[in-house]
Coordinates of C-alpha atoms in Angstrom, one line a residue:
M1 CA -6.1 19.9 -13.1
L2 CA -8.3 17.3 -11.5
L3 CA -5.9 14.9 -9.8
S4 CA -2.3 14.8 -8.4
V5 CA -1.1 11.3 -7.6
I6 CA 1.7 11.7 -5.0
I7 CA 3.9 8.7 -4.4
L8 CA 6.6 8.5 -1.7
S9 CA 9.3 6.1 -2.6
Y10 CA 12.0 4.5 -0.4
K11 CA 14.2 1.5 -1.6
V12 CA 11.4 -0.3 -3.6
P13 CA 12.4 0.4 -7.3
Y14 CA 10.8 -2.7 -8.8
Y15 CA 7.5 -2.3 -6.9
L16 CA 7.5 1.4 -7.8
Q17 CA 7.8 0.4 -11.5
L18 CA 4.8 -1.8 -11.3
C19 CA 2.9 0.8 -9.3
L20 CA 3.6 3.5 -11.9
E21 CA 2.4 1.4 -14.7
S22 CA -0.9 0.8 -12.9
V23 CA -1.2 4.6 -12.1
Q24 CA -0.5 5.5 -15.8
R25 CA -3.3 3.2 -16.9
A26 CA -5.7 4.5 -14.2
T27 CA -5.0 8.2 -15.2
Q28 CA -5.1 7.6 -19.0
D29 CA -8.3 9.6 -19.6
I30 CA -8.1 11.9 -16.6
E31 CA -6.4 15.4 -16.3
A32 CA -3.8 14.2 -13.9
E33 CA -0.1 14.5 -12.9
I34 CA 2.1 12.0 -11.2
I35 CA 4.7 13.1 -8.6
V36 CA 7.3 10.7 -7.1
A37 CA 9.2 11.9 -4.1
D38 CA 12.2 9.7 -3.3
N39 CA 13.6 9.7 0.2
N40 CA 17.3 9.1 -0.7
S41 CA 16.9 5.5 -1.8
S42 CA 20.4 5.3 -3.2
D43 CA 19.5 2.5 -5.6
E44 CA 18.0 2.2 -9.1
T45 CA 14.9 4.3 -8.3
A46 CA 16.1 7.6 -9.8
H47 CA 17.3 6.0 -13.0
L48 CA 14.1 3.9 -13.3
V49 CA 11.7 6.8 -13.0
T50 CA 13.6 9.3 -15.1
T51 CA 14.3 6.8 -17.9
Y52 CA 11.1 4.8 -18.2
F53 CA 8.6 7.4 -16.9
P54 CA 9.9 10.8 -18.1
Q55 CA 6.5 12.4 -17.8
V56 CA 6.5 11.8 -14.0
H57 CA 7.7 14.7 -11.9
F58 CA 10.5 13.3 -9.8
I59 CA 11.7 14.8 -6.6
E60 CA 15.1 13.4 -5.4
N61 CA 15.7 14.1 -1.7
S62 CA 19.3 14.0 -0.4
E63 CA 18.1 12.5 2.9
N64 CA 15.2 10.5 4.3
L65 CA 12.7 13.1 5.3
G66 CA 10.2 10.6 6.7
F67 CA 6.6 10.1 5.5
A68 CA 4.9 13.3 6.6
R69 CA 7.6 15.8 5.7
A70 CA 8.2 14.3 2.2
Y71 CA 4.5 14.2 1.3
N72 CA 4.1 17.8 2.5
Q73 CA 7.0 18.8 0.3
A74 CA 5.5 17.1 -2.8
A75 CA 2.0 18.5 -2.1
Q76 CA 3.4 22.0 -2.3
Q77 CA 4.1 21.4 -5.9
A78 CA 0.9 19.5 -6.7
K79 CA -1.8 21.2 -8.8
G80 CA -4.8 18.9 -8.7
R81 CA -8.1 19.6 -7.1
Y82 CA -7.7 16.1 -5.5
F83 CA -4.6 14.5 -4.1
C84 CA -4.1 10.8 -4.1
I85 CA -1.6 9.9 -1.3
L86 CA -0.2 6.6 -2.5
N87 CA 2.4 4.0 -1.4
P88 CA 4.9 2.7 -4.1
D89 CA 4.0 -1.0 -3.3
T90 CA 0.4 -0.6 -4.5
V91 CA -1.3 -1.7 -7.7
L92 CA -4.5 0.0 -9.0
P93 CA -7.2 -1.3 -11.3
E94 CA -7.8 0.7 -14.5
A95 CA -11.1 2.3 -13.4
C96 CA -9.8 3.2 -10.0
F97 CA -9.8 7.0 -10.2
K98 CA -12.8 7.4 -12.4
T99 CA -14.8 5.4 -9.9
L100 CA -13.6 7.0 -6.8
L101 CA -13.6 10.6 -8.1
A102 CA -17.1 10.2 -9.4
F103 CA -18.1 9.1 -5.8
A104 CA -16.2 11.9 -4.2
E105 CA -17.9 14.6 -6.4
K106 CA -21.3 13.5 -5.1
Q107 CA -20.6 13.7 -1.4
Q108 CA -21.4 16.5 1.0
N109 CA -18.5 17.7 3.2
F110 CA -16.2 15.3 1.5
G111 CA -12.8 15.0 3.3
A112 CA -11.1 11.8 2.1
L113 CA -11.7 8.2 1.0
G114 CA -9.9 4.9 0.8
P115 CA -10.6 1.7 -1.2
R116 CA -10.6 -1.9 -0.1
L117 CA -7.0 -3.0 0.2
I118 CA -5.8 -6.5 -0.4
D119 CA -2.4 -8.0 0.1
G120 CA -0.3 -9.9 -2.4
A121 CA -2.2 -13.1 -1.7
G122 CA -5.5 -11.5 -2.4
A123 CA -6.5 -11.3 1.2
Y124 CA -8.4 -8.3 2.6
L125 CA -6.4 -5.9 4.8
P126 CA -8.5 -4.8 7.8
E127 CA -6.5 -1.5 8.2
S128 CA -8.4 -0.3 5.1
K129 CA -10.9 1.1 7.6
R130 CA -10.3 1.9 11.2
N131 CA -11.9 3.6 14.2
I132 CA -10.4 6.4 16.3
P133 CA -7.7 4.9 18.5
N134 CA -8.6 6.6 21.8
P135 CA -6.5 5.5 24.8
K136 CA -8.7 2.4 25.5
V137 CA -8.8 1.3 21.9
A138 CA -5.1 2.0 21.4
L139 CA -4.0 -0.1 24.4
K140 CA -6.3 -3.0 23.3
K141 CA -4.8 -2.9 19.9
M142 CA -1.2 -3.0 21.2
T143 CA -2.0 -6.0 23.3
G144 CA -3.4 -7.8 20.4
D145 CA -7.1 -7.1 20.7
T146 CA -8.2 -5.4 17.4
S147 CA -12.0 -5.7 17.9
S148 CA -12.4 -2.0 18.4
Y149 CA -9.5 -0.7 16.3
Y150 CA -10.8 -1.8 12.9
A151 CA -14.1 -0.4 11.7
N152 CA -15.9 -3.7 11.6
Q153 CA -19.3 -1.8 11.6
L154 CA -18.8 -1.9 7.8
A155 CA -18.4 -5.1 5.8
Q156 CA -15.4 -5.5 3.6
D157 CA -17.3 -4.8 0.4
E158 CA -19.5 -2.0 1.8
V159 CA -19.4 1.7 1.1
G160 CA -19.9 4.0 4.0
L161 CA -18.4 6.4 6.6
A162 CA -15.1 5.3 8.1
P163 CA -13.4 7.4 10.8
V164 CA -9.8 6.5 9.9
L165 CA -8.2 5.7 6.5
V166 CA -4.8 4.4 5.7
G167 CA -2.0 6.4 4.1
A168 CA -1.2 3.6 1.6
F169 CA -4.1 5.0 -0.5
M170 CA -5.9 8.1 0.5
L171 CA -7.9 10.4 -1.8
I172 CA -8.3 13.9 -0.3
T173 CA -9.2 17.3 -1.7
Q174 CA -6.4 19.8 -2.1
S175 CA -8.4 22.4 -0.2
A176 CA -8.9 20.1 2.8
Y177 CA -5.2 19.0 2.8
H178 CA -4.0 22.6 2.9
E179 CA -6.6 23.7 5.4
L180 CA -5.2 21.0 7.7
G181 CA -1.6 22.1 6.9
G182 CA -0.9 18.7 5.5
F183 CA 0.5 15.8 7.5
D184 CA 1.8 16.6 11.0
E185 CA 5.6 16.4 10.7
A186 CA 5.9 15.3 14.3
F187 CA 5.2 11.9 12.9
F188 CA 8.2 10.5 11.1
M189 CA 6.6 7.3 9.9
Y190 CA 3.3 5.6 11.0
G191 CA 0.4 7.4 12.7
E192 CA 0.3 10.4 10.4
D193 CA -2.7 9.0 8.4
I194 CA -4.6 8.4 11.7
D195 CA -3.9 12.0 12.7
L196 CA -4.9 13.4 9.4
S197 CA -8.1 11.4 9.3
Y198 CA -9.0 12.5 12.8
R199 CA -8.3 16.2 12.1
L200 CA -10.6 16.0 9.1
L201 CA -13.4 14.8 11.3
Q202 CA -12.7 17.6 13.8
L203 CA -13.2 20.2 11.0
G204 CA -16.5 18.7 10.0
Y205 CA -15.4 16.7 7.0
A206 CA -16.6 13.1 6.3
N207 CA -14.3 10.2 5.5
F208 CA -15.4 7.3 3.4
Y209 CA -14.5 3.7 2.8
C210 CA -15.2 2.3 -0.7
G211 CA -15.3 -1.4 -0.4
N212 CA -16.6 -1.9 -3.9
L213 CA -13.1 -1.2 -5.4
S214 CA -10.0 -3.2 -4.5
V215 CA -6.3 -2.1 -4.7
I216 CA -3.3 -4.3 -4.0
H217 CA -1.0 -3.2 -1.2
F218 CA 1.9 -5.6 -0.9
K219 CA 2.6 -3.8 2.4
G220 CA 5.5 -6.0 3.6
E221 CA 7.8 -4.1 1.1
S222 CA 7.6 -0.9 3.1
T223 CA 6.9 -2.4 6.5
I224 CA 9.3 -5.1 7.8
K225 CA 8.0 -6.2 11.3
D226 CA 11.3 -5.8 13.2
R227 CA 11.9 -4.0 16.5
R228 CA 12.6 -0.7 14.7
Y229 CA 9.1 -0.9 13.2
F230 CA 7.5 -1.6 16.5
R231 CA 9.4 1.2 18.2
R232 CA 8.3 3.7 15.5
F233 CA 4.7 2.5 15.5
Y234 CA 4.3 2.7 19.2
K235 CA 6.1 6.0 19.3
A236 CA 3.6 7.3 16.7
M237 CA 0.7 6.0 18.8
H238 CA 2.1 7.9 21.8
I239 CA 2.4 11.1 19.8
F240 CA -1.2 10.7 18.7
Q241 CA -2.5 10.0 22.2
R242 CA -0.6 12.9 23.7
K243 CA -1.8 15.3 21.0
H244 CA -5.5 14.4 21.1
F245 CA -6.2 12.6 24.3
S246 CA -3.7 13.9 26.8
Q247 CA -4.6 13.1 30.5
G248 CA -1.8 15.1 32.0
F249 CA 2.0 14.7 32.4
V250 CA 1.9 11.7 34.7
S251 CA -0.6 9.8 32.6
D252 CA 1.2 10.6 29.4
K253 CA 4.5 9.3 30.9
L254 CA 2.8 6.2 32.1
L255 CA 1.3 5.5 28.7
A256 CA 4.8 6.1 27.1
L257 CA 6.3 3.5 29.4
V258 CA 3.6 1.0 28.6
L259 CA 4.0 1.5 24.9
N260 CA 7.8 1.2 25.1
F261 CA 7.4 -2.1 27.0
L262 CA 5.0 -3.4 24.4
A263 CA 7.3 -2.4 21.6
F264 CA 10.4 -4.1 23.0
S265 CA 8.4 -7.2 24.0
K266 CA 7.5 -7.8 20.3
K267 CA 9.6 -10.4 18.4
Q268 CA 10.9 -9.8 14.9
E269 CA 9.0 -11.8 12.3
A270 CA 11.0 -13.9 9.9
L271 CA 11.2 -12.7 6.3
Y272 CA 9.3 -14.8 3.8
K273 CA 11.0 -17.4 1.7
T274 CA 12.5 -16.4 -1.6
M275 CA 11.2 -17.7 -4.9
S276 CA 13.9 -20.4 -5.1
E277 CA 12.7 -21.9 -1.9
E278 CA 9.1 -22.3 -3.0
S279 CA 7.6 -25.8 -2.6
L280 CA 5.1 -25.5 -5.4
E281 CA 5.8 -27.6 -8.5
R282 CA 3.8 -25.7 -11.1
A283 CA 4.2 -22.2 -12.7
Y284 CA 1.3 -20.9 -14.7
W285 CA 2.2 -18.3 -17.3
C286 CA -0.9 -16.1 -17.8
S287 CA -0.5 -14.3 -21.1
D288 CA -1.2 -14.5 -24.9
S289 CA 2.5 -14.9 -25.7
E290 CA 5.1 -17.5 -25.0
I291 CA 6.8 -17.6 -21.6
P292 CA 10.2 -15.9 -21.8
K293 CA 13.0 -18.4 -22.1
G294 CA 15.0 -16.6 -19.4
L295 CA 12.2 -17.1 -16.9
V296 CA 11.8 -20.8 -17.9
T297 CA 15.5 -21.3 -17.2
K298 CA 15.1 -19.7 -13.8
L299 CA 12.1 -21.8 -12.8
E300 CA 13.0 -25.2 -14.2
P301 CA 13.7 -27.9 -13.1
Q302 CA 12.1 -27.0 -9.8
M303 CA 8.8 -26.1 -11.4
K304 CA 6.9 -27.3 -14.5
C305 CA 6.0 -24.2 -16.6
E306 CA 2.8 -24.1 -18.6
S307 CA 0.6 -21.5 -20.2
V308 CA -3.0 -20.8 -19.0
R309 CA -5.7 -18.4 -20.1
L310 CA -7.5 -16.4 -17.4
D311 CA -10.8 -18.0 -18.4
Q312 CA -9.3 -21.3 -17.6
I313 CA -8.5 -20.3 -14.1
T314 CA -10.9 -21.7 -11.4
T315 CA -10.7 -22.6 -7.8
K316 CA -10.0 -26.2 -8.9
L317 CA -6.7 -25.2 -10.6
P318 CA -3.9 -27.4 -9.1
P319 CA -1.8 -25.3 -6.8
G320 CA 1.0 -23.3 -8.4
I321 CA 2.5 -19.9 -9.0
L322 CA 0.4 -17.8 -11.3
I323 CA 2.5 -15.3 -13.3
F324 CA 0.5 -12.4 -14.7
D325 CA 2.0 -10.8 -17.8
M326 CA 1.0 -7.2 -18.0
N327 CA 1.8 -7.0 -21.7
A328 CA -1.4 -9.0 -22.2
L329 CA -3.6 -8.4 -19.1
S330 CA -5.4 -5.6 -17.3
F331 CA -4.7 -4.9 -13.7
T332 CA -8.5 -5.3 -13.1
E333 CA -8.2 -8.9 -14.3
V334 CA -5.2 -9.6 -12.1
I335 CA -6.9 -8.2 -9.0
S336 CA -10.1 -10.2 -9.7
T337 CA -8.2 -13.4 -10.2
M338 CA -6.2 -12.9 -7.0
Q339 CA -9.4 -12.4 -5.1
L340 CA -11.0 -15.4 -6.6
L341 CA -8.1 -17.7 -5.5
K342 CA -7.3 -15.9 -2.2
N343 CA -7.9 -18.9 0.0
S344 CA -6.2 -21.4 -2.3
K345 CA -2.6 -22.6 -2.1
N346 CA -1.8 -20.6 -5.2
R347 CA 0.7 -17.8 -5.2
F348 CA 0.9 -14.8 -7.4
R349 CA 3.6 -12.9 -9.3
I350 CA 3.3 -10.0 -11.7
R351 CA 5.5 -9.2 -14.7
P352 CA 5.3 -5.4 -15.5
S353 CA 5.1 -4.7 -19.2
N354 CA 8.4 -5.2 -21.2
C355 CA 10.4 -6.1 -18.1
N356 CA 12.7 -9.1 -17.3
F357 CA 11.5 -9.6 -13.7
I358 CA 8.5 -10.9 -11.8
L359 CA 7.5 -9.9 -8.2
G360 CA 4.9 -10.4 -5.6
S361 CA 4.3 -11.1 -1.9
D362 CA 2.7 -14.0 -0.1
A363 CA 2.0 -12.4 3.2
S364 CA 1.4 -8.8 4.3
T365 CA 3.8 -9.1 7.2
H366 CA 6.8 -10.3 5.2
R367 CA 9.2 -9.2 2.5
G368 CA 8.1 -10.3 -0.9
A369 CA 9.8 -12.2 -3.8
L370 CA 11.6 -10.8 -6.8
L371 CA 13.0 -12.9 -9.6
K372 CA 15.0 -11.4 -12.5
W373 CA 16.3 -13.1 -15.6

């Protein structure tokens, strides 16, 4: 088997449904398997996967094992020559795997690669490519200076070597993954992708960034910027520093104190407004079919609903919410349109095929919007 797509899910059933539809399309002509490991979501996730995606291998954990441990568990059952480590709040274009696997097959000492990630507003996510966070870089990052943390030596749309990739989407060979022993389970959540990337480099592998292919990562669905997040993130940074750049007991303790102080000094960011609180007055239905009556009822009278073809969408389109109907569109078209309008006042929602809900996110640091009818 060529490819195993491994998705770790935790309390994001609707985003997972959209993700799985995009993965199915991207693996249609590839010898591939899809594995979903759920960390005890206790919601609709199990029913959704087993009912609507019966071909997916579903692992239902009775507790939250964390990121590293759950992925390692799923990887033991994976059969592909390549593993795709994937978040459930991602959306892939149809040619994603064909493009990236063809690139990987041509590289010498290939370790892993990652694509260009964009958020739910179409904006580029700089964590798509990062540098090694040695102590100096890590402290600068945690005080707000990201100039050395992100791999700005590469442009957003370039293809080239990138030291550190992001675990939201990481394509890695099965052999390299097992040679490393998988993710380090000392990391519960955050930091394990940095550690894996760095260990690949230490073994002589090369990591690549492919800026010529874009993948949506809503991000805010799995990462709410509250104090728990900051504590976990800074703890992960301390584990990484102690593991790879230890300066002795006193220096390590001092670094831990600094990181704890920074974590507790961060303020929780407010969650984003829900759909009902939107200020936009137009909703554009992007499809070749009529807008569902239930959706019209939900949106009106706050918004005027009208249909629009993709070839009618330009940067001069009056601001509104664009609703992409996946019964009629490709994910490639959706991603391209979002990037075209990324700096506009428009917002984006996606309706998975044959579903009675739309969802999306307007900022990478906040919870997104879900509207059911």
